[in-house]
Amino acid sequence: MNETFQKFKKRAWQHVVIVCVLSALAAAVIAVNAVFVPCRLCGVRLSAVWYVLIAIGGLAAGGAISFALLRIDNAKVAKRLDAELQLCERVQTALCYSGQEGDMLQQQRDDAAKKLSERPVKALPFKYTAVAVVLAAVLVLGVGALPVTAVCTSAAAPVTAPPEDPPRPVTDWEWAALDELIEYVKASQKADATVKAGMTKALEGLRNVLQGGVSQSSLTNFVQNTVTQIRNTVRDANDRADVSEEQRARNSEEESYVVNKLYEIFSMQVPGGEQNPDGSDDPEKPDDGDDDPSSGGNTGSGELIVNGVPFFDPEKGYVPCGEARAAYKEIVDKALQEGTISRKEWELIMETYFADMSDKEQ
């Protein structure tokens, strides 16, 4: 009986394996669709590797669950043979007393083996027809849903590339102001040689970058990086033991001027509300800059900015107006208060001065 029984048991296991395979494939398709459809509807594009991993996970889960539910042993096979082949529990009885000896038991086993051998192996019907049909339908529908979803979502919501950041042209005035700032740093009498060299390198590096063309966001980043380089240069120089306190103060003052001037050139707001020791936001512009006769114009009104115009100092020679403003403002304010000169006379002198200087340069 044992040989015939093993043939039927093998066929029963084939049925279980077929259902387990269908379950694994159906679970894999369901898992992929559960991720693919929502992602496509939301415009999310995942790599094919992710879907392969999801499918593998579905295969493993579906196969394991179905195998755990459908696995069989000798007792289940014997019960199924008796029921489906109408053997009146002969196989179950023979299996139950297979380890015992006796004439009656032997006759019973021989009778069970005879009856079982009279049945062909193919006589054992497929037990899971309904389950297999459902799983096959799920598999077909799931596979067909993938291309349909891909086509429909592509047509309904085409993926467009995000708009590129438009280029930000550098104006002639900005080029001239940046070159003037570089020349100012090179000729500076405040900062020491190390600070001047570091600032000049950072500013010239910014100029080289801008020549290649940048976007507005990139310009902001490059200016911020340049400011960071300038500040690191001054900090490293001031950390040296051979630098006096007076020179450190001069280095820091020059750093503040150059940094704020750089922000002004490219119309950028100083981050964090940085201010100068006198409480102003701009080293070239005091708090009462609207009343400052030496300002030569309001930087926010579109008027002419003369802060960087060369001004002749008897002791220092030609220096930017912004550098000498505090000293000259004090002299002019005192003269205006004492009535030595009227405001109209002062404005006429300044207009004549700059007009004559322009003629000389030409």
Short mmCIF file of C-alpha atoms in Angstrom, two decimals:
data_model
loop_
_atom_site.label_atom_id
_atom_site.label_comp_id
_atom_site.label_asym_id
_atom_site.label_seq_id
_atom_site.Cartn_x
_atom_site.Cartn_y
_atom_site.Cartn_z
CA MET A 1 0.00 0.00 0.00
CA ASN A 2 2.82 2.34 0.81
CA GLU A 3 3.95 2.81 -2.83
CA THR A 4 0.44 3.52 -4.11
CA PHE A 5 -0.26 5.87 -1.20
CA GLN A 6 2.89 7.89 -1.96
CA LYS A 7 1.76 8.38 -5.56
CA PHE A 8 -1.54 9.86 -4.39
CA LYS A 9 0.25 11.97 -1.79
CA LYS A 10 2.55 13.39 -4.49
CA ARG A 11 -0.48 14.35 -6.59
CA ALA A 12 -2.10 16.04 -3.58
CA TRP A 13 1.07 18.04 -3.02
CA GLN A 14 1.07 19.11 -6.68
CA HIS A 15 -2.37 20.62 -6.13
CA VAL A 16 -1.12 22.51 -3.09
CA VAL A 17 1.92 23.82 -4.96
CA ILE A 18 -0.23 25.09 -7.83
CA VAL A 19 -2.40 27.09 -5.43
CA CYS A 20 0.66 28.40 -3.55
CA VAL A 21 2.26 29.63 -6.79
CA LEU A 22 -0.95 31.36 -7.86
CA SER A 23 -1.28 32.93 -4.41
CA ALA A 24 2.31 34.19 -4.49
CA LEU A 25 1.91 35.72 -7.97
CA ALA A 26 -1.42 37.32 -7.07
CA ALA A 27 0.02 38.77 -3.87
CA ALA A 28 2.98 40.19 -5.78
CA VAL A 29 0.71 41.86 -8.35
CA ILE A 30 -1.55 43.26 -5.62
CA ALA A 31 1.45 44.68 -3.74
CA VAL A 32 2.88 46.32 -6.85
CA ASN A 33 -0.50 47.81 -7.81
CA ALA A 34 -1.04 49.05 -4.26
CA VAL A 35 2.10 51.18 -4.61
CA PHE A 36 2.17 51.86 -8.36
CA VAL A 37 -1.37 53.21 -8.80
CA PRO A 38 -1.31 55.80 -5.94
CA CYS A 39 2.18 56.92 -6.91
CA ARG A 40 1.21 57.46 -10.54
CA LEU A 41 -1.96 59.31 -9.56
CA CYS A 42 0.08 61.60 -7.30
CA GLY A 43 2.78 62.14 -9.93
CA VAL A 44 5.44 60.20 -8.00
CA ARG A 45 7.92 58.21 -10.07
CA LEU A 46 9.71 55.34 -8.32
CA SER A 47 12.66 53.44 -9.70
CA ALA A 48 11.99 50.01 -11.20
CA VAL A 49 14.20 48.54 -8.50
CA TRP A 50 11.62 49.48 -5.87
CA TYR A 51 8.86 47.68 -7.73
CA VAL A 52 11.05 44.59 -8.10
CA LEU A 53 11.66 44.58 -4.35
CA ILE A 54 7.93 45.05 -3.66
CA ALA A 55 7.08 42.18 -6.01
CA ILE A 56 9.59 39.90 -4.29
CA GLY A 57 8.09 40.78 -0.93
CA GLY A 58 4.60 40.02 -2.23
CA LEU A 59 5.74 36.68 -3.64
CA ALA A 60 7.30 35.64 -0.36
CA ALA A 61 4.31 36.74 1.73
CA GLY A 62 1.65 35.20 -0.53
CA GLY A 63 3.51 31.93 -0.93
CA ALA A 64 4.27 31.58 2.77
CA ILE A 65 0.70 32.30 3.88
CA SER A 66 -0.90 29.92 1.37
CA PHE A 67 1.58 27.16 2.20
CA ALA A 68 0.89 27.54 5.91
CA LEU A 69 -2.86 27.22 5.28
CA LEU A 70 -2.78 24.37 2.75
CA ARG A 71 0.13 22.14 3.80
CA ILE A 72 -0.78 18.46 4.16
CA ASP A 73 0.48 15.34 5.95
CA ASN A 74 -0.26 11.58 5.70
CA ALA A 75 -3.39 11.83 7.85
CA LYS A 76 -4.92 14.57 5.65
CA VAL A 77 -4.06 12.68 2.49
CA ALA A 78 -5.64 9.46 3.84
CA LYS A 79 -8.79 11.29 4.88
CA ARG A 80 -9.03 12.94 1.46
CA LEU A 81 -8.52 9.61 -0.37
CA ASP A 82 -11.25 7.90 1.66
CA ALA A 83 -13.64 10.78 1.05
CA GLU A 84 -13.02 11.50 -2.62
CA LEU A 85 -12.40 7.91 -3.78
CA GLN A 86 -15.18 6.43 -1.59
CA LEU A 87 -12.96 3.90 0.18
CA CYS A 88 -15.01 3.86 3.40
CA GLU A 89 -12.12 4.91 5.66
CA ARG A 90 -9.98 1.94 4.57
CA VAL A 91 -6.89 4.14 4.02
CA GLN A 92 -7.26 5.97 7.35
CA THR A 93 -7.63 2.66 9.24
CA ALA A 94 -4.62 1.12 7.52
CA LEU A 95 -2.55 4.21 8.26
CA CYS A 96 -3.67 4.27 11.90
CA TYR A 97 -2.64 0.63 12.52
CA SER A 98 0.35 0.55 10.20
CA GLY A 99 2.74 -0.02 13.10
CA GLN A 100 0.87 -2.98 14.55
CA GLU A 101 0.93 -6.67 13.63
CA GLY A 102 -1.91 -9.17 13.39
CA ASP A 103 -3.77 -11.29 10.88
CA MET A 104 -6.86 -9.11 10.90
CA LEU A 105 -4.86 -5.92 10.60
CA GLN A 106 -2.83 -7.36 7.75
CA GLN A 107 -5.96 -8.39 5.90
CA GLN A 108 -7.36 -4.89 6.36
CA ARG A 109 -4.19 -3.30 4.99
CA ASP A 110 -4.18 -5.65 2.00
CA ASP A 111 -7.81 -4.80 1.30
CA ALA A 112 -7.08 -1.04 1.49
CA ALA A 113 -4.08 -1.41 -0.81
CA LYS A 114 -6.15 -3.41 -3.30
CA LYS A 115 -8.99 -0.91 -3.37
CA LEU A 116 -6.55 2.00 -3.67
CA SER A 117 -4.62 0.35 -6.52
CA GLU A 118 -7.83 -0.03 -8.46
CA ARG A 119 -8.09 3.75 -8.62
CA PRO A 120 -5.79 5.62 -11.03
CA VAL A 121 -3.77 8.48 -9.54
CA LYS A 122 -5.54 10.94 -11.81
CA ALA A 123 -8.79 9.92 -10.17
CA LEU A 124 -7.92 12.28 -7.28
CA PRO A 125 -9.69 15.49 -8.34
CA PHE A 126 -8.27 19.01 -8.02
CA LYS A 127 -9.64 20.24 -4.73
CA TYR A 128 -9.00 24.02 -5.04
CA THR A 129 -10.68 24.85 -8.33
CA ALA A 130 -12.65 27.86 -7.05
CA VAL A 131 -9.64 29.30 -5.22
CA ALA A 132 -7.43 28.83 -8.26
CA VAL A 133 -9.94 30.56 -10.54
CA VAL A 134 -10.17 33.58 -8.20
CA LEU A 135 -6.40 33.83 -7.87
CA ALA A 136 -5.92 33.56 -11.63
CA ALA A 137 -8.49 36.30 -12.21
CA VAL A 138 -6.75 38.56 -9.68
CA LEU A 139 -3.42 37.88 -11.37
CA VAL A 140 -4.73 38.71 -14.86
CA LEU A 141 -6.53 41.85 -13.71
CA GLY A 142 -3.55 43.05 -11.71
CA VAL A 143 -1.10 42.57 -14.57
CA GLY A 144 -3.48 44.33 -16.98
CA ALA A 145 -3.99 47.24 -14.58
CA LEU A 146 -0.31 48.22 -14.62
CA PRO A 147 -0.04 49.39 -18.26
CA VAL A 148 -3.55 50.87 -18.19
CA THR A 149 -2.69 52.95 -15.13
CA ALA A 150 0.61 54.04 -16.64
CA VAL A 151 -1.04 55.20 -19.88
CA CYS A 152 -3.98 56.94 -18.20
CA THR A 153 -1.91 58.81 -15.63
CA SER A 154 0.63 59.87 -18.24
CA ALA A 155 -2.08 61.30 -20.44
CA ALA A 156 -4.01 62.93 -17.60
CA ALA A 157 -1.10 64.47 -15.73
CA PRO A 158 2.03 64.73 -17.83
CA VAL A 159 5.15 65.27 -15.84
CA THR A 160 6.80 68.55 -16.65
CA ALA A 161 10.24 69.58 -15.62
CA PRO A 162 10.36 72.35 -13.01
CA PRO A 163 11.04 75.79 -14.51
CA GLU A 164 14.67 76.68 -14.65
CA ASP A 165 15.96 79.58 -12.65
CA PRO A 166 16.39 82.36 -15.25
CA PRO A 167 19.85 83.87 -15.69
CA ARG A 168 20.58 87.02 -13.75
CA PRO A 169 22.54 89.52 -15.87
CA VAL A 170 25.12 91.66 -14.09
CA THR A 171 24.64 95.32 -14.97
CA ASP A 172 27.43 97.64 -16.08
CA TRP A 173 27.01 99.59 -12.87
CA GLU A 174 27.46 96.41 -10.79
CA TRP A 175 30.61 95.50 -12.73
CA ALA A 176 32.03 98.99 -12.21
CA ALA A 177 31.10 99.03 -8.52
CA LEU A 178 32.65 95.58 -7.95
CA ASP A 179 35.86 96.60 -9.74
CA GLU A 180 35.96 99.80 -7.69
CA LEU A 181 35.56 97.80 -4.48
CA ILE A 182 38.41 95.50 -5.51
CA GLU A 183 40.66 98.48 -6.20
CA TYR A 184 39.63 100.05 -2.92
CA VAL A 185 40.66 96.90 -1.01
CA LYS A 186 44.01 96.77 -2.79
CA ALA A 187 44.73 100.41 -1.87
CA SER A 188 43.29 100.21 1.64
CA GLN A 189 45.40 101.75 4.41
CA LYS A 190 43.33 100.24 7.22
CA ALA A 191 43.58 96.48 6.77
CA ASP A 192 46.91 94.67 7.05
CA ALA A 193 48.51 92.89 4.10
CA THR A 194 47.06 89.47 4.94
CA VAL A 195 43.51 90.78 5.16
CA LYS A 196 43.86 92.81 1.96
CA ALA A 197 45.19 89.79 0.07
CA GLY A 198 42.41 87.52 1.34
CA MET A 199 39.66 90.04 0.57
CA THR A 200 41.07 90.72 -2.89
CA LYS A 201 41.22 87.01 -3.69
CA ALA A 202 37.62 86.49 -2.55
CA LEU A 203 36.28 89.46 -4.54
CA GLU A 204 38.21 88.56 -7.68
CA GLY A 205 36.95 84.98 -7.37
CA LEU A 206 33.38 86.30 -7.25
CA ARG A 207 34.04 88.41 -10.33
CA ASN A 208 35.39 85.40 -12.25
CA VAL A 209 32.32 83.37 -11.34
CA LEU A 210 29.94 86.11 -12.44
CA GLN A 211 31.64 86.34 -15.82
CA GLY A 212 30.43 82.80 -16.58
CA GLY A 213 26.79 83.79 -15.98
CA VAL A 214 24.68 82.83 -12.96
CA SER A 215 21.03 82.70 -11.93
CA GLN A 216 19.50 84.90 -9.25
CA SER A 217 19.60 82.15 -6.62
CA SER A 218 23.17 81.26 -7.55
CA LEU A 219 24.21 84.91 -7.33
CA THR A 220 22.88 85.10 -3.79
CA ASN A 221 24.81 81.96 -2.84
CA PHE A 222 28.04 83.18 -4.44
CA VAL A 223 27.83 86.54 -2.69
CA GLN A 224 27.16 84.80 0.64
CA ASN A 225 30.15 82.52 0.08
CA THR A 226 32.34 85.52 -0.71
CA VAL A 227 31.21 87.23 2.49
CA THR A 228 32.06 84.09 4.43
CA GLN A 229 35.54 83.99 2.90
CA ILE A 230 36.13 87.65 3.78
CA ARG A 231 35.04 87.15 7.37
CA ASN A 232 37.14 84.02 7.76
CA THR A 233 40.15 85.93 6.43
CA VAL A 234 39.69 88.73 8.96
CA ARG A 235 39.06 86.32 11.81
CA ASP A 236 42.20 84.32 11.03
CA ALA A 237 44.25 87.49 10.77
CA ASN A 238 42.92 88.87 14.06
CA ASP A 239 43.66 85.58 15.82
CA ARG A 240 47.38 86.03 15.22
CA ALA A 241 49.32 86.96 18.34
CA ASP A 242 51.47 89.55 16.54
CA VAL A 243 48.46 91.69 15.58
CA SER A 244 47.77 94.68 17.83
CA GLU A 245 44.35 95.52 19.20
CA GLU A 246 44.28 98.68 17.12
CA GLN A 247 45.02 96.72 13.94
CA ARG A 248 42.34 94.17 14.82
CA ALA A 249 39.81 96.97 15.13
CA ARG A 250 40.91 98.41 11.79
CA ASN A 251 40.65 94.96 10.15
CA SER A 252 37.16 94.46 11.54
CA GLU A 253 36.12 97.95 10.43
CA GLU A 254 37.35 97.25 6.93
CA GLU A 255 35.54 93.89 6.91
CA SER A 256 32.27 95.60 7.84
CA TYR A 257 32.69 98.17 5.10
CA VAL A 258 33.56 95.67 2.35
CA VAL A 259 30.83 93.19 3.31
CA ASN A 260 28.09 95.80 3.46
CA LYS A 261 29.32 97.41 0.26
CA LEU A 262 29.15 94.01 -1.45
CA TYR A 263 25.54 93.54 -0.32
CA GLU A 264 24.74 97.06 -1.52
CA ILE A 265 26.23 96.49 -4.98
CA PHE A 266 23.99 93.49 -5.66
CA SER A 267 20.91 94.95 -3.91
CA MET A 268 20.92 92.27 -1.23
CA GLN A 269 19.65 92.76 2.29
CA VAL A 270 22.21 92.24 5.04
CA PRO A 271 21.13 88.97 6.73
CA GLY A 272 20.34 88.86 10.42
CA GLY A 273 19.95 92.61 10.78
CA GLU A 274 23.70 93.14 11.04
CA GLN A 275 24.67 96.66 12.05
CA ASN A 276 27.77 98.69 12.53
CA PRO A 277 29.06 99.90 15.87
CA ASP A 278 27.24 103.22 15.39
CA GLY A 279 23.92 101.38 15.04
CA SER A 280 23.47 101.94 11.32
CA ASP A 281 22.86 99.18 8.80
CA ASP A 282 25.35 100.52 6.27
CA PRO A 283 28.89 101.67 7.10
CA GLU A 284 28.52 104.38 4.48
CA LYS A 285 25.10 105.56 5.63
CA PRO A 286 24.46 106.97 9.13
CA ASP A 287 21.07 106.71 10.77
CA ASP A 288 20.21 110.27 9.72
CA GLY A 289 21.47 109.76 6.17
CA ASP A 290 18.54 111.66 4.69
CA ASP A 291 19.88 114.84 6.32
CA ASP A 292 23.51 114.09 5.58
CA PRO A 293 24.84 116.71 3.14
CA SER A 294 27.73 114.48 2.20
CA SER A 295 25.61 111.50 1.20
CA GLY A 296 25.09 112.82 -2.30
CA GLY A 297 21.83 110.93 -2.75
CA ASN A 298 19.51 108.32 -1.26
CA THR A 299 20.47 104.75 -2.16
CA GLY A 300 16.85 103.70 -2.15
CA SER A 301 15.43 106.54 -4.26
CA GLY A 302 17.21 105.79 -7.53
CA GLU A 303 19.34 108.96 -7.29
CA LEU A 304 23.05 109.11 -7.97
CA ILE A 305 25.17 107.32 -5.36
CA VAL A 306 28.45 109.15 -4.73
CA ASN A 307 29.71 107.12 -1.78
CA GLY A 308 32.43 105.58 -3.91
CA VAL A 309 33.38 108.78 -5.76
CA PRO A 310 37.02 109.74 -5.13
CA PHE A 311 37.39 112.57 -2.64
CA PHE A 312 40.68 114.39 -2.08
CA ASP A 313 41.94 114.39 1.48
CA PRO A 314 45.04 116.56 2.10
CA GLU A 315 46.56 113.85 4.32
CA LYS A 316 45.39 110.62 2.64
CA GLY A 317 45.01 111.70 -0.96
CA TYR A 318 42.05 110.42 -2.93
CA VAL A 319 39.73 108.27 -0.80
CA PRO A 320 36.08 107.16 -1.26
CA CYS A 321 33.56 109.63 0.10
CA GLY A 322 32.10 106.96 2.37
CA GLU A 323 35.40 106.47 4.18
CA ALA A 324 35.86 110.15 5.03
CA ARG A 325 32.19 110.95 5.54
CA ALA A 326 32.12 110.97 9.33
CA ALA A 327 34.96 113.51 9.62
CA TYR A 328 33.68 115.80 6.87
CA LYS A 329 30.10 115.54 8.12
CA GLU A 330 31.20 116.79 11.51
CA ILE A 331 32.97 119.77 9.93
CA VAL A 332 30.04 120.59 7.63
CA ASP A 333 27.44 120.26 10.41
CA LYS A 334 29.45 122.58 12.63
CA ALA A 335 29.75 125.14 9.82
CA LEU A 336 26.04 124.96 9.09
CA GLN A 337 25.15 125.37 12.77
CA GLU A 338 27.47 128.35 13.21
CA GLY A 339 26.17 129.96 10.04
CA THR A 340 29.61 130.07 8.46
CA ILE A 341 28.10 128.62 5.31
CA SER A 342 24.53 128.10 4.18
CA ARG A 343 23.22 124.77 2.95
CA LYS A 344 22.62 126.16 -0.52
CA GLU A 345 26.21 127.42 -0.69
CA TRP A 346 27.53 124.05 0.45
CA GLU A 347 25.47 122.20 -2.19
CA LEU A 348 26.77 124.55 -4.88
CA ILE A 349 30.36 123.90 -3.76
CA MET A 350 29.84 120.15 -3.88
CA GLU A 351 28.24 120.25 -7.33
CA THR A 352 31.10 122.40 -8.63
CA TYR A 353 33.68 120.09 -7.03
CA PHE A 354 32.36 116.94 -8.64
CA ALA A 355 31.77 118.64 -11.96
CA ASP A 356 35.38 119.87 -12.03
CA MET A 357 36.62 116.42 -11.04
CA SER A 358 34.63 114.83 -13.85
CA ASP A 359 36.14 117.28 -16.36
CA LYS A 360 39.65 116.48 -15.12
CA GLU A 361 39.11 112.75 -15.49
CA GLN A 362 37.93 113.21 -19.05
#
